[in-house]
PDB file of C-alpha atoms in Angstrom:
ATOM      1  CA  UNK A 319     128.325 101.068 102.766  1.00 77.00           C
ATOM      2  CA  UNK A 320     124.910 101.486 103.568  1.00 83.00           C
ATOM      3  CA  UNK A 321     122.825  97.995 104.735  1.00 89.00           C
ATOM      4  CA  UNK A 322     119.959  96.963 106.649  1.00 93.00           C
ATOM      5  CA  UNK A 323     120.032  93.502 108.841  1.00 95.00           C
ATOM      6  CA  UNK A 324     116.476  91.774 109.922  1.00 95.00           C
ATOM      7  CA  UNK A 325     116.259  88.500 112.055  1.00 89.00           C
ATOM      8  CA  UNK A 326     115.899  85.213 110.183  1.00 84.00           C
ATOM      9  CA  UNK A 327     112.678  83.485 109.941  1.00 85.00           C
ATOM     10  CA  UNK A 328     110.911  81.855 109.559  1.00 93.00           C
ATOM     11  CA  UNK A 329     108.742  83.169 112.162  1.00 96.00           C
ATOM     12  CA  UNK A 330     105.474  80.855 113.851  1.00 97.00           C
ATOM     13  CA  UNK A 331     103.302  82.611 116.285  1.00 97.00           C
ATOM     14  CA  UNK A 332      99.953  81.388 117.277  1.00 97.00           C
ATOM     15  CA  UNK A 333      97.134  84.410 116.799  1.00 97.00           C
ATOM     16  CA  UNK A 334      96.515  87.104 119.106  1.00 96.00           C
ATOM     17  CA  UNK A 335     100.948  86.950 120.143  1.00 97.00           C
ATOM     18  CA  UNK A 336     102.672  89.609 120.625  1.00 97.00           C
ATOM     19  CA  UNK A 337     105.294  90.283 117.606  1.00 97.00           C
ATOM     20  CA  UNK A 338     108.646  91.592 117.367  1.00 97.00           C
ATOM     21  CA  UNK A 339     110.762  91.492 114.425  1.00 97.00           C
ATOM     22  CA  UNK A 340     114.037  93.038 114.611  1.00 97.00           C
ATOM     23  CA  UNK A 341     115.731  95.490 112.125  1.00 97.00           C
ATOM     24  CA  UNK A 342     119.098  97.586 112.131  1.00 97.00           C
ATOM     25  CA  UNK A 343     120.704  99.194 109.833  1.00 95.00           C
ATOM     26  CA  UNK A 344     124.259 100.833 109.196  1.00 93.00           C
ATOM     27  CA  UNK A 345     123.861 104.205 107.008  1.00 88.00           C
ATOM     28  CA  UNK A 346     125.771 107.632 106.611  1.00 80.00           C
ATOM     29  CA  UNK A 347     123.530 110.555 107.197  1.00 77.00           C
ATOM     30  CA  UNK A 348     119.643 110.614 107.549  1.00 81.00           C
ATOM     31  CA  UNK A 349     117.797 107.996 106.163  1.00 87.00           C
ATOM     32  CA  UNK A 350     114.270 107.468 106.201  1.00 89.00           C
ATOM     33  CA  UNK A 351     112.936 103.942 107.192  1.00 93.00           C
ATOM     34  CA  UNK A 352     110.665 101.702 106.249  1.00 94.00           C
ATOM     35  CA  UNK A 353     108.761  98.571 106.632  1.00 97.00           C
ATOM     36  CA  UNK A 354     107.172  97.064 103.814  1.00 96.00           C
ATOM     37  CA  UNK A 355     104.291  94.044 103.967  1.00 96.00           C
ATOM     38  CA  UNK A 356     104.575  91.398 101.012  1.00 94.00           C
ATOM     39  CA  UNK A 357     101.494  88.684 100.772  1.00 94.00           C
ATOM     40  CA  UNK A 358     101.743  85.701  99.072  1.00 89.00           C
ATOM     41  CA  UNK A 359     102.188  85.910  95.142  1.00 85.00           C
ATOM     42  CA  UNK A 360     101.846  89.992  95.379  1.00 89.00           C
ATOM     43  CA  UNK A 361     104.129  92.430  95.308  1.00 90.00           C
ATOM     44  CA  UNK A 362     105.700  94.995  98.361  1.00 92.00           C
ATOM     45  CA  UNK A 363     102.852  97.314  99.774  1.00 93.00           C
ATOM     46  CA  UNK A 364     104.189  99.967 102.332  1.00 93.00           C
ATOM     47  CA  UNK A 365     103.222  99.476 105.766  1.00 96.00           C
ATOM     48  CA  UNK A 366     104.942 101.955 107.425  1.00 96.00           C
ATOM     49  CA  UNK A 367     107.371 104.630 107.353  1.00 94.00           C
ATOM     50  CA  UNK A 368     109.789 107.006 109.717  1.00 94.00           C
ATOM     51  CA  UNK A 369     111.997 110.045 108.450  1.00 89.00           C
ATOM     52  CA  UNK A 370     113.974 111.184 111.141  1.00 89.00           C
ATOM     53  CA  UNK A 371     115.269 110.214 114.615  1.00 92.00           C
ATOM     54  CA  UNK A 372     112.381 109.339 117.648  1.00 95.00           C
ATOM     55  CA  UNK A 373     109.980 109.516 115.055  1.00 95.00           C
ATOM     56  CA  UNK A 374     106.993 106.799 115.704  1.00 97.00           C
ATOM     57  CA  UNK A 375     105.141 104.971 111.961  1.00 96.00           C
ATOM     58  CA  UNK A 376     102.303 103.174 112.746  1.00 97.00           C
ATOM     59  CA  UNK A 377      99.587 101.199 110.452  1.00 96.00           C
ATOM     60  CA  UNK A 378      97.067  98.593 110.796  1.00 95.00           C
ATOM     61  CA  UNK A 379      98.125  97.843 114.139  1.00 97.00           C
ATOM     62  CA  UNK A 380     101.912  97.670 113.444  1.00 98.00           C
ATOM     63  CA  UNK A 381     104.471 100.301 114.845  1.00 98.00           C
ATOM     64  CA  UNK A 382     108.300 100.940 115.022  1.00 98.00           C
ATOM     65  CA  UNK A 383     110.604 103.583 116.346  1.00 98.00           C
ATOM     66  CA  UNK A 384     113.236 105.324 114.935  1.00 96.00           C
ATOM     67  CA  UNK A 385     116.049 104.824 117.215  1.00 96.00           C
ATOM     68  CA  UNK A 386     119.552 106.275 116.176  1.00 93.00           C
ATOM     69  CA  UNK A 387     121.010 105.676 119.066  1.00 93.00           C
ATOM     70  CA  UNK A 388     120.893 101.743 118.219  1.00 95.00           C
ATOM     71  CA  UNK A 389     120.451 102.426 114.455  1.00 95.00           C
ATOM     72  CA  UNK A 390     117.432 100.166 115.136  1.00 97.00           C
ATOM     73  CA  UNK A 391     113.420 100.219 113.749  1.00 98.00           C
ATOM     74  CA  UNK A 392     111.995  96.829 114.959  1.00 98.00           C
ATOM     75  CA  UNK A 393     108.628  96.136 113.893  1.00 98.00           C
ATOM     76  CA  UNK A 394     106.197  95.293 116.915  1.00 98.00           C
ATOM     77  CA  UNK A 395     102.627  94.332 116.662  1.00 98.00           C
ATOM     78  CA  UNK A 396     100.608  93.979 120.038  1.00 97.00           C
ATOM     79  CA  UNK A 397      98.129  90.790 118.954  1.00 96.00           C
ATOM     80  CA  UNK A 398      98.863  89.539 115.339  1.00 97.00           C
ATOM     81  CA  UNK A 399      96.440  87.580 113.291  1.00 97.00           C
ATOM     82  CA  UNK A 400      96.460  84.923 110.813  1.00 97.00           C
ATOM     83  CA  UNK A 401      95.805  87.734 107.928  1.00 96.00           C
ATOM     84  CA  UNK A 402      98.836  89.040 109.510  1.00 97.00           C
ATOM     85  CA  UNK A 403     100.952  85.961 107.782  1.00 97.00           C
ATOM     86  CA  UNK A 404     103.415  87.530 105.143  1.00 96.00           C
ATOM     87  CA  UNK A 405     107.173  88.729 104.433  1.00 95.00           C
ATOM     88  CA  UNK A 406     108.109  91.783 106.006  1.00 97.00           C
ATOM     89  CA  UNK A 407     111.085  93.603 104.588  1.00 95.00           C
ATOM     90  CA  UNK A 408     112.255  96.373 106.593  1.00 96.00           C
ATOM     91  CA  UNK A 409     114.381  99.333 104.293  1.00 93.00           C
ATOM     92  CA  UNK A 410     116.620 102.520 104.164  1.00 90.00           C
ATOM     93  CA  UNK A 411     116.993 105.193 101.797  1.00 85.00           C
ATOM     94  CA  UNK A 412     120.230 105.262 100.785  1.00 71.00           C
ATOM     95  CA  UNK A 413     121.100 108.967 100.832  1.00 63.00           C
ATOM     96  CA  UNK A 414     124.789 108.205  98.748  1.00 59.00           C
ATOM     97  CA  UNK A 415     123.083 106.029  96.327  1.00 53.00           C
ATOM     98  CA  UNK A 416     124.145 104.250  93.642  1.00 50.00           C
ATOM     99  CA  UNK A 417     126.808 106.264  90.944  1.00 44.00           C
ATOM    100  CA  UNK A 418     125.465 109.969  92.303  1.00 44.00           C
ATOM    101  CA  UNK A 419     121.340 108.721  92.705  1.00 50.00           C
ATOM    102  CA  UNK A 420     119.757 109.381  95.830  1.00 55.00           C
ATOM    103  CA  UNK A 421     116.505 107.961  96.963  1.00 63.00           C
ATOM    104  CA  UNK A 422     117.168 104.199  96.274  1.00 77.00           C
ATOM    105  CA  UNK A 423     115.935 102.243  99.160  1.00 84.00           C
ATOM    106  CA  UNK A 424     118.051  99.033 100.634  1.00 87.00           C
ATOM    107  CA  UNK A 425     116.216  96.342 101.928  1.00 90.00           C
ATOM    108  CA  UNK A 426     116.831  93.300 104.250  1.00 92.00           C
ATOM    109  CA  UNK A 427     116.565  90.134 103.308  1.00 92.00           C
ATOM    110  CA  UNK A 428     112.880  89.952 104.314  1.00 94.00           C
ATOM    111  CA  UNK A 429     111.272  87.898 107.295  1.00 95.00           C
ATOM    112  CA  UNK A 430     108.738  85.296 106.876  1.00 95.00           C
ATOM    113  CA  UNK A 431     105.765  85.283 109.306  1.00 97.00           C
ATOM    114  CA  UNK A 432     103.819  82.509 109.701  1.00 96.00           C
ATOM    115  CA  UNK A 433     100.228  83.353 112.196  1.00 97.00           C
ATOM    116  CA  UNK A 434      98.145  80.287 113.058  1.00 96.00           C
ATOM    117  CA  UNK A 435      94.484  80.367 114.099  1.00 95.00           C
TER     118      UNK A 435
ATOM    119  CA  UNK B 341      95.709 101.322  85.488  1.00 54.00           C
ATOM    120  CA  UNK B 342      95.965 102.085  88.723  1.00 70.00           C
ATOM    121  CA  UNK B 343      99.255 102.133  90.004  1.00 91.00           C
ATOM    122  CA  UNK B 344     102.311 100.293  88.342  1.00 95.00           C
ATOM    123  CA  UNK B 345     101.377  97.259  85.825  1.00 96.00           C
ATOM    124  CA  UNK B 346     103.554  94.660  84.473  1.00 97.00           C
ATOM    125  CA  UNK B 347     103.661  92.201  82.343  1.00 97.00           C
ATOM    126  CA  UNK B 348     103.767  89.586  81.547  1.00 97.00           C
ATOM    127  CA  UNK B 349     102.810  87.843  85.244  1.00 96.00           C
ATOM    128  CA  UNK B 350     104.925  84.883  83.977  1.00 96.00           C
ATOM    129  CA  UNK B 351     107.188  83.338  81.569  1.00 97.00           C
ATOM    130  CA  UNK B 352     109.205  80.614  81.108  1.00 97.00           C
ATOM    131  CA  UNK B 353     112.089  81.464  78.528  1.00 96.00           C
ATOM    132  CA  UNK B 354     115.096  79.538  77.087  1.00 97.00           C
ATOM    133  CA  UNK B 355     118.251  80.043  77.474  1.00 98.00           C
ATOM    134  CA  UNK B 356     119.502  82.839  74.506  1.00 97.00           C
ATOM    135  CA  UNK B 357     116.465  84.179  74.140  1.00 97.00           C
ATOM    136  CA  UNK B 358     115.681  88.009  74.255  1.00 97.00           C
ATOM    137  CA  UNK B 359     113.163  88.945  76.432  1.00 97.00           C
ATOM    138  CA  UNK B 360     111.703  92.685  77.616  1.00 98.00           C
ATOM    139  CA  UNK B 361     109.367  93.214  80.936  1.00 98.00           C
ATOM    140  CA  UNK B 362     106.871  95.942  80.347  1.00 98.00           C
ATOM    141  CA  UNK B 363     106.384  98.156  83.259  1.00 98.00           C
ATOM    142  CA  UNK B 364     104.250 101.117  83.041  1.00 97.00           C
ATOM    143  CA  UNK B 365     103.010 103.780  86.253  1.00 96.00           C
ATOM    144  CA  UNK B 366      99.656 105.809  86.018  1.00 95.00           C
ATOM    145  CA  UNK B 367     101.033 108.091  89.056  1.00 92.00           C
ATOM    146  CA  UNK B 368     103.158 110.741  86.997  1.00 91.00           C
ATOM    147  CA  UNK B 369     105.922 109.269  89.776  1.00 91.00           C
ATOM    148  CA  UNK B 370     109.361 110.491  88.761  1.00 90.00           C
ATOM    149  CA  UNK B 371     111.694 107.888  89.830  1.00 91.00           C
ATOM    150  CA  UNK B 372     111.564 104.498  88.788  1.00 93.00           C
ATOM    151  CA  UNK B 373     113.182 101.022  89.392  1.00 93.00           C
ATOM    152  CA  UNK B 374     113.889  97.678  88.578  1.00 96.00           C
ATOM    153  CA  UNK B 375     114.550  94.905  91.203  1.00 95.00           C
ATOM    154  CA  UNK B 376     114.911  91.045  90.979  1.00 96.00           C
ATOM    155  CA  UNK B 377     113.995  89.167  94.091  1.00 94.00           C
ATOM    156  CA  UNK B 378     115.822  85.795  95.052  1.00 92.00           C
ATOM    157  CA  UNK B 379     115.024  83.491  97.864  1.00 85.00           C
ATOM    158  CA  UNK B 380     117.420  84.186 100.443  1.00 82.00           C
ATOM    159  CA  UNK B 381     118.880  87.214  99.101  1.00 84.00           C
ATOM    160  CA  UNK B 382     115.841  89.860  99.383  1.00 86.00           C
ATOM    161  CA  UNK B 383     115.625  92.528  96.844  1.00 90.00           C
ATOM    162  CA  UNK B 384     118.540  93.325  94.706  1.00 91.00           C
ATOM    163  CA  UNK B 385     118.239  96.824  92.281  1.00 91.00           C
ATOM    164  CA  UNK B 386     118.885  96.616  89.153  1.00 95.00           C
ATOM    165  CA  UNK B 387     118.512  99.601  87.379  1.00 95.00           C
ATOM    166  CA  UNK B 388     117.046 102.817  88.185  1.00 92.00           C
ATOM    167  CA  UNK B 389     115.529 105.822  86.506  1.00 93.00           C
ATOM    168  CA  UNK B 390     115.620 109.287  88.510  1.00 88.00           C
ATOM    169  CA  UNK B 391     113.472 111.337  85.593  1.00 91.00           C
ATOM    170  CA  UNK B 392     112.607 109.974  81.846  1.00 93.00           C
ATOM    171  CA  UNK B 393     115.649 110.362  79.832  1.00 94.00           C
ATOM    172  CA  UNK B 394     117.657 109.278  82.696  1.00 93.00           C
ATOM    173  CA  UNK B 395     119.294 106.260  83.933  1.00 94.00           C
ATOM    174  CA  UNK B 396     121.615 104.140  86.226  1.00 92.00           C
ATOM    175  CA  UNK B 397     123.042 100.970  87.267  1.00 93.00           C
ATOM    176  CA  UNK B 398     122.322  99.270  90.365  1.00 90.00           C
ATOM    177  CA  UNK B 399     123.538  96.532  92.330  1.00 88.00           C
ATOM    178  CA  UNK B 400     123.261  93.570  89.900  1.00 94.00           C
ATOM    179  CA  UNK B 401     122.903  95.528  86.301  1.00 96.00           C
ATOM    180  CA  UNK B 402     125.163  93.117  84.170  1.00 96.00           C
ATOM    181  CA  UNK B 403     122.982  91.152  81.562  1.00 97.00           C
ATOM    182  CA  UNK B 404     120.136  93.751  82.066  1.00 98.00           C
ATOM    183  CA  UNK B 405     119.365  96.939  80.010  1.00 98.00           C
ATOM    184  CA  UNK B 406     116.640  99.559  80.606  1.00 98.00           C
ATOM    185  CA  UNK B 407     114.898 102.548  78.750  1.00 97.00           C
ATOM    186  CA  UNK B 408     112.994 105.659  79.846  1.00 97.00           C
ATOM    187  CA  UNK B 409     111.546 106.989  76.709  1.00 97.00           C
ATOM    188  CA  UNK B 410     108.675 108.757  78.796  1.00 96.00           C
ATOM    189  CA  UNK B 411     107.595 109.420  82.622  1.00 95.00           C
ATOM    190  CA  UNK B 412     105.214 106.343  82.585  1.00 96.00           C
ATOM    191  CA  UNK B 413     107.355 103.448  80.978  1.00 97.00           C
ATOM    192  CA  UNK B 414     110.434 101.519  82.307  1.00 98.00           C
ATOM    193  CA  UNK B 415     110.693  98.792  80.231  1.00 98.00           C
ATOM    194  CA  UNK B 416     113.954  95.973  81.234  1.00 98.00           C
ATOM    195  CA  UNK B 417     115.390  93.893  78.751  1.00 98.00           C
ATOM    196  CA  UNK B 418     117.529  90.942  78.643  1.00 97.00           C
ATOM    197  CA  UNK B 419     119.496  90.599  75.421  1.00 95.00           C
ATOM    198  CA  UNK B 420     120.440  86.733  76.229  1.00 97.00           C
ATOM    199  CA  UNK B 421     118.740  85.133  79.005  1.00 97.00           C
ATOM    200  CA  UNK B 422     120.679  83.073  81.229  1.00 98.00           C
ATOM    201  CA  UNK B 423     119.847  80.581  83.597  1.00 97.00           C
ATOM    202  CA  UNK B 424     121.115  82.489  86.723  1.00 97.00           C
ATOM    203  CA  UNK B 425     118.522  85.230  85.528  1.00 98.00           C
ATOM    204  CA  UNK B 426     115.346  83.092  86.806  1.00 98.00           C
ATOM    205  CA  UNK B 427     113.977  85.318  89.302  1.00 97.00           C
ATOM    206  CA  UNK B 428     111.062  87.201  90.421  1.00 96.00           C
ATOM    207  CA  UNK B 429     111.362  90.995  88.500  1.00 98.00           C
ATOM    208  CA  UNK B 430     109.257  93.784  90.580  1.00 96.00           C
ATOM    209  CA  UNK B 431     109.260  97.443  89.076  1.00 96.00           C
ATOM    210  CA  UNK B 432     108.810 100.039  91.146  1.00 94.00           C
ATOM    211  CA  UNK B 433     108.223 104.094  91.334  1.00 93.00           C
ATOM    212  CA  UNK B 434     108.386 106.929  93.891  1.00 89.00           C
ATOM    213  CA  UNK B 435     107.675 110.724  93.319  1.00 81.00           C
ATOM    214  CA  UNK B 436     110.896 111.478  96.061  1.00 66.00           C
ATOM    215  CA  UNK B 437     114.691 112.116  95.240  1.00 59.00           C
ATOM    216  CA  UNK B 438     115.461 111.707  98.929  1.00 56.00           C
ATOM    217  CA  UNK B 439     113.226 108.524  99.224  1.00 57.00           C
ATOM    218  CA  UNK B 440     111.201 110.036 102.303  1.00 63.00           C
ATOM    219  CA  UNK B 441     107.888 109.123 100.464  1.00 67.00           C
ATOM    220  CA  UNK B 442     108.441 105.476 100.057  1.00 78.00           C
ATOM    221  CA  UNK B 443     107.951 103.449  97.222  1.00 88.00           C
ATOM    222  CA  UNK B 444     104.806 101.920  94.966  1.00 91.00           C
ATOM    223  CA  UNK B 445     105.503  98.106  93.758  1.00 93.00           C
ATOM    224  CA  UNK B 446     103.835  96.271  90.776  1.00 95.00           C
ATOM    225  CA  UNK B 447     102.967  92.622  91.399  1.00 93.00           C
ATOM    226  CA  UNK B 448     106.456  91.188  90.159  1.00 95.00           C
ATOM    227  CA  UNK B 449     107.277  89.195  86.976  1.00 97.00           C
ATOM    228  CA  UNK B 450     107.807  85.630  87.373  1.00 96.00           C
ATOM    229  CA  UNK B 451     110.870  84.661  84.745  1.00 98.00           C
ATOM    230  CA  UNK B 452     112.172  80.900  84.189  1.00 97.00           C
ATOM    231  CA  UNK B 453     115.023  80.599  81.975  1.00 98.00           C
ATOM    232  CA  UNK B 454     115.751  77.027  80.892  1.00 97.00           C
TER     233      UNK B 454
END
């Protein structure tokens, strides 16, 4: 079935590093991807999103590629900050969906990233 | 309201107990969700609603019911809470069938079942 792997964290990076946090996923079809930004004791705000192959989502300083070739959409951020520190969750619409529904997204397991000053 | 509300923010519960979290979107979205977040295990759906009137199971439904009386609410209940319930509940809507729009999250439901 569909499913979305991201790296483990917890991840530590001192401000103004260069991030990378990887995501694939496994999915029949098209999906649309997505990262979403969780901050401590809040719930999932979009960050950014990408619909179809090559396409390029970008926000607040945060992009990531669509790449079907490597069913991949890593998140990259040039110089991260300590406001940056937060779960990331990377996602899929799940185009078979669950009993007939489309639309439901599948998330990874979320990354923890930890920016100090 | 702006957005998706729920409540309540917290609660502890014991074990047996019947217990319903209130969701409720301002956004006129058509699709709505229920998922219960677990350290280690990300977010898991529950149960979904594609239009009011409408609904489905998800990936972890068993113990949980849900309602969608009208376009705004999406109430979930548990009928007999159970320990392995505790969990953090986020609700969730999107105005996309093919899930190209993304989706809007309320600020979760913190649940303790003792």
């Amino acid at each position: 079935g569909n499913s979305v792997t991201q790296m483990e964290g917890p991840v530590t990076l001192s401000e103004e590093a260069f991030l990378t946090i990887n995501c694939t996923y496994t999915a029949t079809g098209y999906p649309s991807l997505f990262w979403y930004v969780q901050y401590p004791g809040e719930g999932l705000q979009l960050l950014l999103k990408a619909t179809k192959a090559d396409d390029k989502g970008s926000n607040k300083g945060f992009e990531a590629t669509y790449r079907k070739e490597t069913t991949s959409f890593h998140l990259e951020k040039g110089s991260v900050q300590v406001s940056d520190s937060a779960v990331y969750f990377c996602a899929l619409s799940d185009l078979t969906g669950y009993g007939g529904s489309q639309g439901n997204l599948i998330f990874g397991k979320g990354t923890k990233l930890s920016v100090k000053p | 309201i702006a957005g998706i509300t729920q409540a309540p923010t917290s609660q502890i519960l014991a074990a047996g107990r019947r217990m319903t979290l209130r969701c409720t979107q301002d956004m006129r979205h058509n699709a709505m969700y229920w998922y219960r977040q677990d350290l280690g295990l990300g977010l898991r759906l529950i149960h979904y609603s594609n239009t009011a009137g409408t609904t489905g199971k998800g990936e972890v439904p068993d113990g949980y019911s849900v309602s969608r009386a009208n376009t705004d609410d999406f109430p979930l209940t548990l009928a007999s809470a159970v320990p392995s319930q505790t969990s953090v509940y986020f609700c969730a809507s999107s105005d996309s069938k093919t899930g190209s729009g993304g989706y809007t999250f309320g600020s979760g439901t913190r649940l303790t079942v003792v």
